[in-house]
Short mmCIF file of C-alpha atoms and ligand atoms in Angstrom, two decimals:
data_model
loop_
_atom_site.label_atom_id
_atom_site.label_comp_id
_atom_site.label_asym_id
_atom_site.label_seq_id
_atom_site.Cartn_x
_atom_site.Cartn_y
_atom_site.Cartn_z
CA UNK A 16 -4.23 19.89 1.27
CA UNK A 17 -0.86 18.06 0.91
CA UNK A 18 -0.23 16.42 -2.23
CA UNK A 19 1.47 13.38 0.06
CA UNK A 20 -1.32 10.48 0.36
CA UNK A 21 -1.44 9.17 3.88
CA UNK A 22 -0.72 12.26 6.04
CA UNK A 23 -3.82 13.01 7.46
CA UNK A 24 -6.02 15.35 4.89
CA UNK A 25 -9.14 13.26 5.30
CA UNK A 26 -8.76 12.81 9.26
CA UNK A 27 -8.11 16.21 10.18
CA UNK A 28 -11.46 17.35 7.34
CA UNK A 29 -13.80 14.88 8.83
CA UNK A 30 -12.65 15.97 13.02
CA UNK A 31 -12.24 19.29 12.46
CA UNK A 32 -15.68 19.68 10.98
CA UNK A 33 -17.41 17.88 13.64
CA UNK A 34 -15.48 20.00 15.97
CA UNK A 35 -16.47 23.25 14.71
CA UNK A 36 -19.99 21.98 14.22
CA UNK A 37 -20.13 20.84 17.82
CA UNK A 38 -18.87 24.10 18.80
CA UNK A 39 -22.17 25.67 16.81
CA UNK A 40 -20.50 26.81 14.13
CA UNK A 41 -22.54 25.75 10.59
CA UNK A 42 -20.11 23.78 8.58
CA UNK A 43 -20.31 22.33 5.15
CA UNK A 44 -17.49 19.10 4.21
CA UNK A 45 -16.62 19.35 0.75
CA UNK A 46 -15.43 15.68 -0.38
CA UNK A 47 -12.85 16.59 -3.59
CA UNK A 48 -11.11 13.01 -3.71
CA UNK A 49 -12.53 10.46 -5.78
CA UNK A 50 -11.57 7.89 -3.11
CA UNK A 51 -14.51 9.39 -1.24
CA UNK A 52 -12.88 8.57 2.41
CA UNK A 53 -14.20 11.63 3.82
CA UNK A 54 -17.75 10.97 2.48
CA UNK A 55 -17.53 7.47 4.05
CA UNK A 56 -15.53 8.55 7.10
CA UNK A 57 -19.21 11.02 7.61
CA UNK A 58 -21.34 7.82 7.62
CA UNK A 59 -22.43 7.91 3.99
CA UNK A 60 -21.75 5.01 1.54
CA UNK A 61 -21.02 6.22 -1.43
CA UNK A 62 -22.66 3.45 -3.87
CA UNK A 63 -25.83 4.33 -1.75
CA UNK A 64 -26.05 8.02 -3.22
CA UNK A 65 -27.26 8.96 -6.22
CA UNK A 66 -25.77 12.33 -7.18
CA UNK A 67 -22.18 13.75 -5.79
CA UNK A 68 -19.94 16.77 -5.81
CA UNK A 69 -19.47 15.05 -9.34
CA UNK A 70 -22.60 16.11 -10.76
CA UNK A 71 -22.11 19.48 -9.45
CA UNK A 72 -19.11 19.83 -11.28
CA UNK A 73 -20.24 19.15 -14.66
CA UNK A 74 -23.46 20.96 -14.40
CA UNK A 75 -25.99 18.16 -13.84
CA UNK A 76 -27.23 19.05 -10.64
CA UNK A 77 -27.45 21.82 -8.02
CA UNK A 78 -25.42 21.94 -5.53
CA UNK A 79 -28.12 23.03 -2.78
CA UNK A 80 -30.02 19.21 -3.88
CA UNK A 81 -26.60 17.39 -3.33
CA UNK A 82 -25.69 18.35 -0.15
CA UNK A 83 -26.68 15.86 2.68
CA UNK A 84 -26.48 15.83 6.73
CA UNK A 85 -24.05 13.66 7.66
CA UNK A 86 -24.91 11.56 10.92
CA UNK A 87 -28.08 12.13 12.30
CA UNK A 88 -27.74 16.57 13.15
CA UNK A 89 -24.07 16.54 11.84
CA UNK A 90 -22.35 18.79 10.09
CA UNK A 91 -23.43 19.46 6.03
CA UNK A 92 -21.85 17.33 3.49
CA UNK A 93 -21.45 17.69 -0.32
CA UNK A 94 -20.24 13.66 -1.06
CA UNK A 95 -17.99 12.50 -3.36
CA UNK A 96 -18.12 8.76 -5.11
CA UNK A 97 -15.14 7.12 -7.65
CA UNK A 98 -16.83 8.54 -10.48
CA UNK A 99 -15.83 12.09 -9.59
CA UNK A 100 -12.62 10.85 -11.84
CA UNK A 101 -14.42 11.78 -14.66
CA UNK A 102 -14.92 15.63 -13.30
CA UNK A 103 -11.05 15.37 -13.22
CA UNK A 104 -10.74 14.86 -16.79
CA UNK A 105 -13.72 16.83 -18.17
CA UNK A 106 -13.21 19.88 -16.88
CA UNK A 107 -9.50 20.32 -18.08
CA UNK A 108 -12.05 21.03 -21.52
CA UNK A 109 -13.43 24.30 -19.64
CA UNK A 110 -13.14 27.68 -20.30
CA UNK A 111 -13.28 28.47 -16.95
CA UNK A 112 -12.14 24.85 -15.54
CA UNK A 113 -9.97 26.51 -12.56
CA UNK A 114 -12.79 28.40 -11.43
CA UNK A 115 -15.79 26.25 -11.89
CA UNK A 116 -16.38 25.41 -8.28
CA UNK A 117 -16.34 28.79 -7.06
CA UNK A 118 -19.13 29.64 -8.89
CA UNK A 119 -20.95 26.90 -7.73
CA UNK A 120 -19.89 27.98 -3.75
CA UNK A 121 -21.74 31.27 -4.45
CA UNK A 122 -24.71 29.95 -4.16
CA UNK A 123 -24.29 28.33 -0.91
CA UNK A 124 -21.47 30.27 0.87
CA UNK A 125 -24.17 32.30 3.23
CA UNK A 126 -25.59 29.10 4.54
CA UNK A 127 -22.11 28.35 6.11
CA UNK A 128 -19.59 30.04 8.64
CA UNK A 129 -17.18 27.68 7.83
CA UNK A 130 -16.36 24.94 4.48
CA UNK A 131 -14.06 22.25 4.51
CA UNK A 132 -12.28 21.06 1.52
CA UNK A 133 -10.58 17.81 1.69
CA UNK A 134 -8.79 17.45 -1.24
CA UNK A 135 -7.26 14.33 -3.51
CA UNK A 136 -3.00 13.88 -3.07
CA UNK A 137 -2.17 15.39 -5.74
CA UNK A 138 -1.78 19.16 -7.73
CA UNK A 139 -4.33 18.29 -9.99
CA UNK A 140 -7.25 20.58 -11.34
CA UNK A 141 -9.67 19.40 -8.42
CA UNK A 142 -6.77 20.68 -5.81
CA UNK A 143 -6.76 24.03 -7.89
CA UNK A 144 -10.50 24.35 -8.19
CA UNK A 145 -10.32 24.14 -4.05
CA UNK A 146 -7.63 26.75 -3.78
CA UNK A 147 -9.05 28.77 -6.37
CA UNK A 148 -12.05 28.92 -3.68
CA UNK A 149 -10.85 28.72 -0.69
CA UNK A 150 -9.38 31.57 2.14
CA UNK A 151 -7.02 29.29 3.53
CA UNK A 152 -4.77 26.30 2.93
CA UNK A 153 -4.59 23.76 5.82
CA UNK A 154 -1.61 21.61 5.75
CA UNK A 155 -1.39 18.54 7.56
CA UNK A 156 2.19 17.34 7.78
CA UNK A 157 2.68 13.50 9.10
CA UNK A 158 5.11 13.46 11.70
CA UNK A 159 7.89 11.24 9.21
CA UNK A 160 10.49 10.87 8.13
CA UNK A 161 10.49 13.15 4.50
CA UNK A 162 7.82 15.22 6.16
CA UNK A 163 9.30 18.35 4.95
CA UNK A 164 9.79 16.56 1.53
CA UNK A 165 7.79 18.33 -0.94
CA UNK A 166 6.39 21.38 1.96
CA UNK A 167 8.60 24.00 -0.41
CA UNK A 168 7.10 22.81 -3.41
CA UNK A 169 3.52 22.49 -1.99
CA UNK A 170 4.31 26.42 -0.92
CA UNK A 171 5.17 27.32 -4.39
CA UNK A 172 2.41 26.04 -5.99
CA UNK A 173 -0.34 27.78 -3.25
CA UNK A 174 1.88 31.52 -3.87
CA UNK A 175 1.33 30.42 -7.50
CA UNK A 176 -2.18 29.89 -7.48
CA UNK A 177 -2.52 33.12 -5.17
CA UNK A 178 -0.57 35.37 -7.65
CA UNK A 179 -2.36 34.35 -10.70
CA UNK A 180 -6.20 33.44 -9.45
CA UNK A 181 -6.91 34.29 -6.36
CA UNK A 182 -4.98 36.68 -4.59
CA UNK A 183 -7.21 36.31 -1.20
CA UNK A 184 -5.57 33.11 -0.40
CA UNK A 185 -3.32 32.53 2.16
CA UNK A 186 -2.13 29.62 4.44
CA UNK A 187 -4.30 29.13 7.32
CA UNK A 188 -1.41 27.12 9.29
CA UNK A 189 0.10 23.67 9.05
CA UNK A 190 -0.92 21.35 11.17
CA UNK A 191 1.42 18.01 12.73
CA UNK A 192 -0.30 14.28 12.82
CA UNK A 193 0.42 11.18 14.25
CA UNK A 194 2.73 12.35 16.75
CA UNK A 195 4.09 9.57 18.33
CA UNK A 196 5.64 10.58 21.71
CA UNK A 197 7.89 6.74 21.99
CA UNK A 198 9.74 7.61 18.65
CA UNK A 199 12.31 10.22 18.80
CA UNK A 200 11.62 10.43 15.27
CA UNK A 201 8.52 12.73 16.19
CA UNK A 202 10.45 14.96 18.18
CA UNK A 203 12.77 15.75 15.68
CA UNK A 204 10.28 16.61 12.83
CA UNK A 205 7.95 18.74 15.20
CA UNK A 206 11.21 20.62 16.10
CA UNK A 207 12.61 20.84 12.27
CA UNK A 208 8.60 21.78 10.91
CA UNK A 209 9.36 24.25 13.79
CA UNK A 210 11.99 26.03 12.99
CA UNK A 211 11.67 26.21 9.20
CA UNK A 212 7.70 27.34 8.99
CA UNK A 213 7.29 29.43 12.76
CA UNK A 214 4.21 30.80 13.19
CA UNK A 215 2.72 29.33 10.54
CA UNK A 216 2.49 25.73 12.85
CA UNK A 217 -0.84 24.99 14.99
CA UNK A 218 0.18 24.92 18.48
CA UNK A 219 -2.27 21.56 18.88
CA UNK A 220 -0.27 18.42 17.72
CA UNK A 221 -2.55 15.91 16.88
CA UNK A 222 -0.95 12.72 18.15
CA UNK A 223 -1.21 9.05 16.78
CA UNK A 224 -4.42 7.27 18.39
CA UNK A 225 -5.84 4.10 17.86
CA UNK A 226 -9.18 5.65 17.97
CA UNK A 227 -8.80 8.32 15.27
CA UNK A 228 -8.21 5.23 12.62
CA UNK A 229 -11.29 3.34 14.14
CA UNK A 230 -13.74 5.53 13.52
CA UNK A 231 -14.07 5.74 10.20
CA UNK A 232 -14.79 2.28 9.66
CA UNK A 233 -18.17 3.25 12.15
CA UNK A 234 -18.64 6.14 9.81
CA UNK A 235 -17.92 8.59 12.88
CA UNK A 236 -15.74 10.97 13.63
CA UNK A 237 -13.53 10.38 16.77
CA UNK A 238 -15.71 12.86 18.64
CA UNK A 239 -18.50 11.09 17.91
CA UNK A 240 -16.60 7.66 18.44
CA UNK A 241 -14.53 8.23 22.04
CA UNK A 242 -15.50 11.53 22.91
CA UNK A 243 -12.60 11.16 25.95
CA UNK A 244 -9.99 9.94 23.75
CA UNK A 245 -6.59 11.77 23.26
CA UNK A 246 -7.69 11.92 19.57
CA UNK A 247 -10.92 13.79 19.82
CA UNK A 248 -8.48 16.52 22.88
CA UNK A 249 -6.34 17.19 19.86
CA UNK A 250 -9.42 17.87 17.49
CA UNK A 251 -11.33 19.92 20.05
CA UNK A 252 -8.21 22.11 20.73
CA UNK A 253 -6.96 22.10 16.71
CA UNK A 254 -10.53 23.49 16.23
CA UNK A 255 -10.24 26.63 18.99
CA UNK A 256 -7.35 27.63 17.71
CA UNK A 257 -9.10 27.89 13.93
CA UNK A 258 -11.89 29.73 15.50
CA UNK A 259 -9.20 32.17 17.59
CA UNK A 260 -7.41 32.72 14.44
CA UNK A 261 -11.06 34.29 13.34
CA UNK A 262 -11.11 36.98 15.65
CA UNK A 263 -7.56 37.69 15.32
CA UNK A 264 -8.09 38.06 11.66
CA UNK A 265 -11.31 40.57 12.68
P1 ADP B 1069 -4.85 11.40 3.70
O1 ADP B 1069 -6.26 11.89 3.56
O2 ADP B 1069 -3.85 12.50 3.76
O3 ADP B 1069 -4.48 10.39 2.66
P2 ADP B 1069 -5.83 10.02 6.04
O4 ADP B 1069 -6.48 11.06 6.87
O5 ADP B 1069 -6.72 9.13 5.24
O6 ADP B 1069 -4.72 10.66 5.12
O7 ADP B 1069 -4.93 9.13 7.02
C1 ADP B 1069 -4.19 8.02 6.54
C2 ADP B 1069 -4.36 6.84 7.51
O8 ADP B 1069 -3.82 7.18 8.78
C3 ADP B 1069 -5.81 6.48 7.75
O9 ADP B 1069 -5.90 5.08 7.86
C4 ADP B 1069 -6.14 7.14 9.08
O10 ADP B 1069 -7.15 6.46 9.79
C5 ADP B 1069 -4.81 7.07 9.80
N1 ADP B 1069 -4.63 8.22 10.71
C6 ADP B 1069 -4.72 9.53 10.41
N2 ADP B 1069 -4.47 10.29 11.47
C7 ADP B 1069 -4.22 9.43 12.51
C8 ADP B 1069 -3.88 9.61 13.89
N3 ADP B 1069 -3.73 10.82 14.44
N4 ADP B 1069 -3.70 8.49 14.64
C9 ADP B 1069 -3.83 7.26 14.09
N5 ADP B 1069 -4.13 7.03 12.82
C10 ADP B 1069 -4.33 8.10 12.01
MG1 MG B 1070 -7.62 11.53 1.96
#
């Protein structure tokens, strides 16, 4: 999550799950932004489906009958289409409206060693409904001017959720995008992100590539796309240092 649009949420959901799924891990890809980029990035067309994450959400359909294969033996997805604006609204009505996707994970969370949550730019109660259920927070940060603009803040509000409703949480590591190694610019922000957040920063730096922003329009991920490609390195190596971080957590 990052509640900046344009940084690379949707990217890094869509690579990193066909990285870990390449690398035989069962993943599902959990689509939480009514723009539905990551559900089109996965080859599915959203005005071609009939039920989403959507339904799910406001109890009209079961999550096991929602979830689809992306590409033919991809990784799991559960879509999302525009209309999952309307989950955004309802379930402020909820009793239980931070929590209501968690109890729909239960069901499923067995089938999968690792789910993906790509969520919309913003704090709103889809982004809490996604940290309310999730382990970890992955932060991509845009190699930018401003990119530490609004990290502190972002921070806050993941201690906040983790103090009040789910104290398991914790930040799984903050990844850089769109390096660009002929702007000095890029430099200067890995160095800053650096210093200021430590440990917390993937070694991998995934770095601008004409490729990664191609694919999507083929409804592939870049591995799938340009397997060779500096792009789908960065993935593959972003990827093994998630799975690492598993058995250091052991
Ligand atoms: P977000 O989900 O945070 O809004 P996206 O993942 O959709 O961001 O990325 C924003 C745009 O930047 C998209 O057009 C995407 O294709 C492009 N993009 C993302 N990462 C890269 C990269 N490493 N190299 C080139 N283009 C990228
Ligand atoms: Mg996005």
């Amino acid at each position: 999550m990052n509640q900046k649009g344009g940084v690379g949420k949707t990217t890094t959901s869509i690579n990193l799950s066909a990285c870990l799924h390449k690398m035989k891990r069962r993943v599902l890809l959990i689509d939480l932004d009514p723009q539905s980029n990551a559900t089109r990035g996965s080859g599915i067309n959203p005005a071609s489906i009939d039920v989403s994450v959507n339904d799910v959400l406001l109890d009209r359909a079961d999550i096991g009958s929602v979830i689809i294969n992306s590409q033919s033996d991809g990784y799991d997805i559960l879509p999302s289409t525009p209309s999952l604006t309307e989950s955004e609204v309802s379930l402020l009505n909820n009793d239980d409206r931070e929590f209501h996707l968690r109890t729909k994970l239960t069901h499923i969370e067995n089938t999968y060693d690792y789910i993906l949550m790509d969520c919309p730019p913003s704090l709103n109660i889809l982004t809490v409904n996604s940290l309310v259920s999730a382990t970890g927070v992955l932060i991509p940060v845009q190699c930018e001017f401003y990119a530490l603009e609004g990290l502190a803040q972002l921070l806050k509000s993941v201690e906040l959720v983790k103090k009040n409703l789910n104290p398991s949480l914790t930040i799984q590591g903050i990844v850089l995008t769109m390096f660009d190694s002929r702007n000095n610019l890029s430099e200067m922000v890995v160095n800053d992100v650096r210093k200021h957040f430590g440990k917390l920063v993937y070694q991998t730096i995934i770095p601008r590539n004409v490729r990664i922003s191609e694919a999507p329009s083929f409804g592939q991920p870049v591995l799938m796309y340009d397997i060779n490609c500096s792009g789908s390195k960065a993935y593959t190596s972003l990827a093994a240092e998630l799975l690492q971080q598993e058995n250091v957590n052991l």
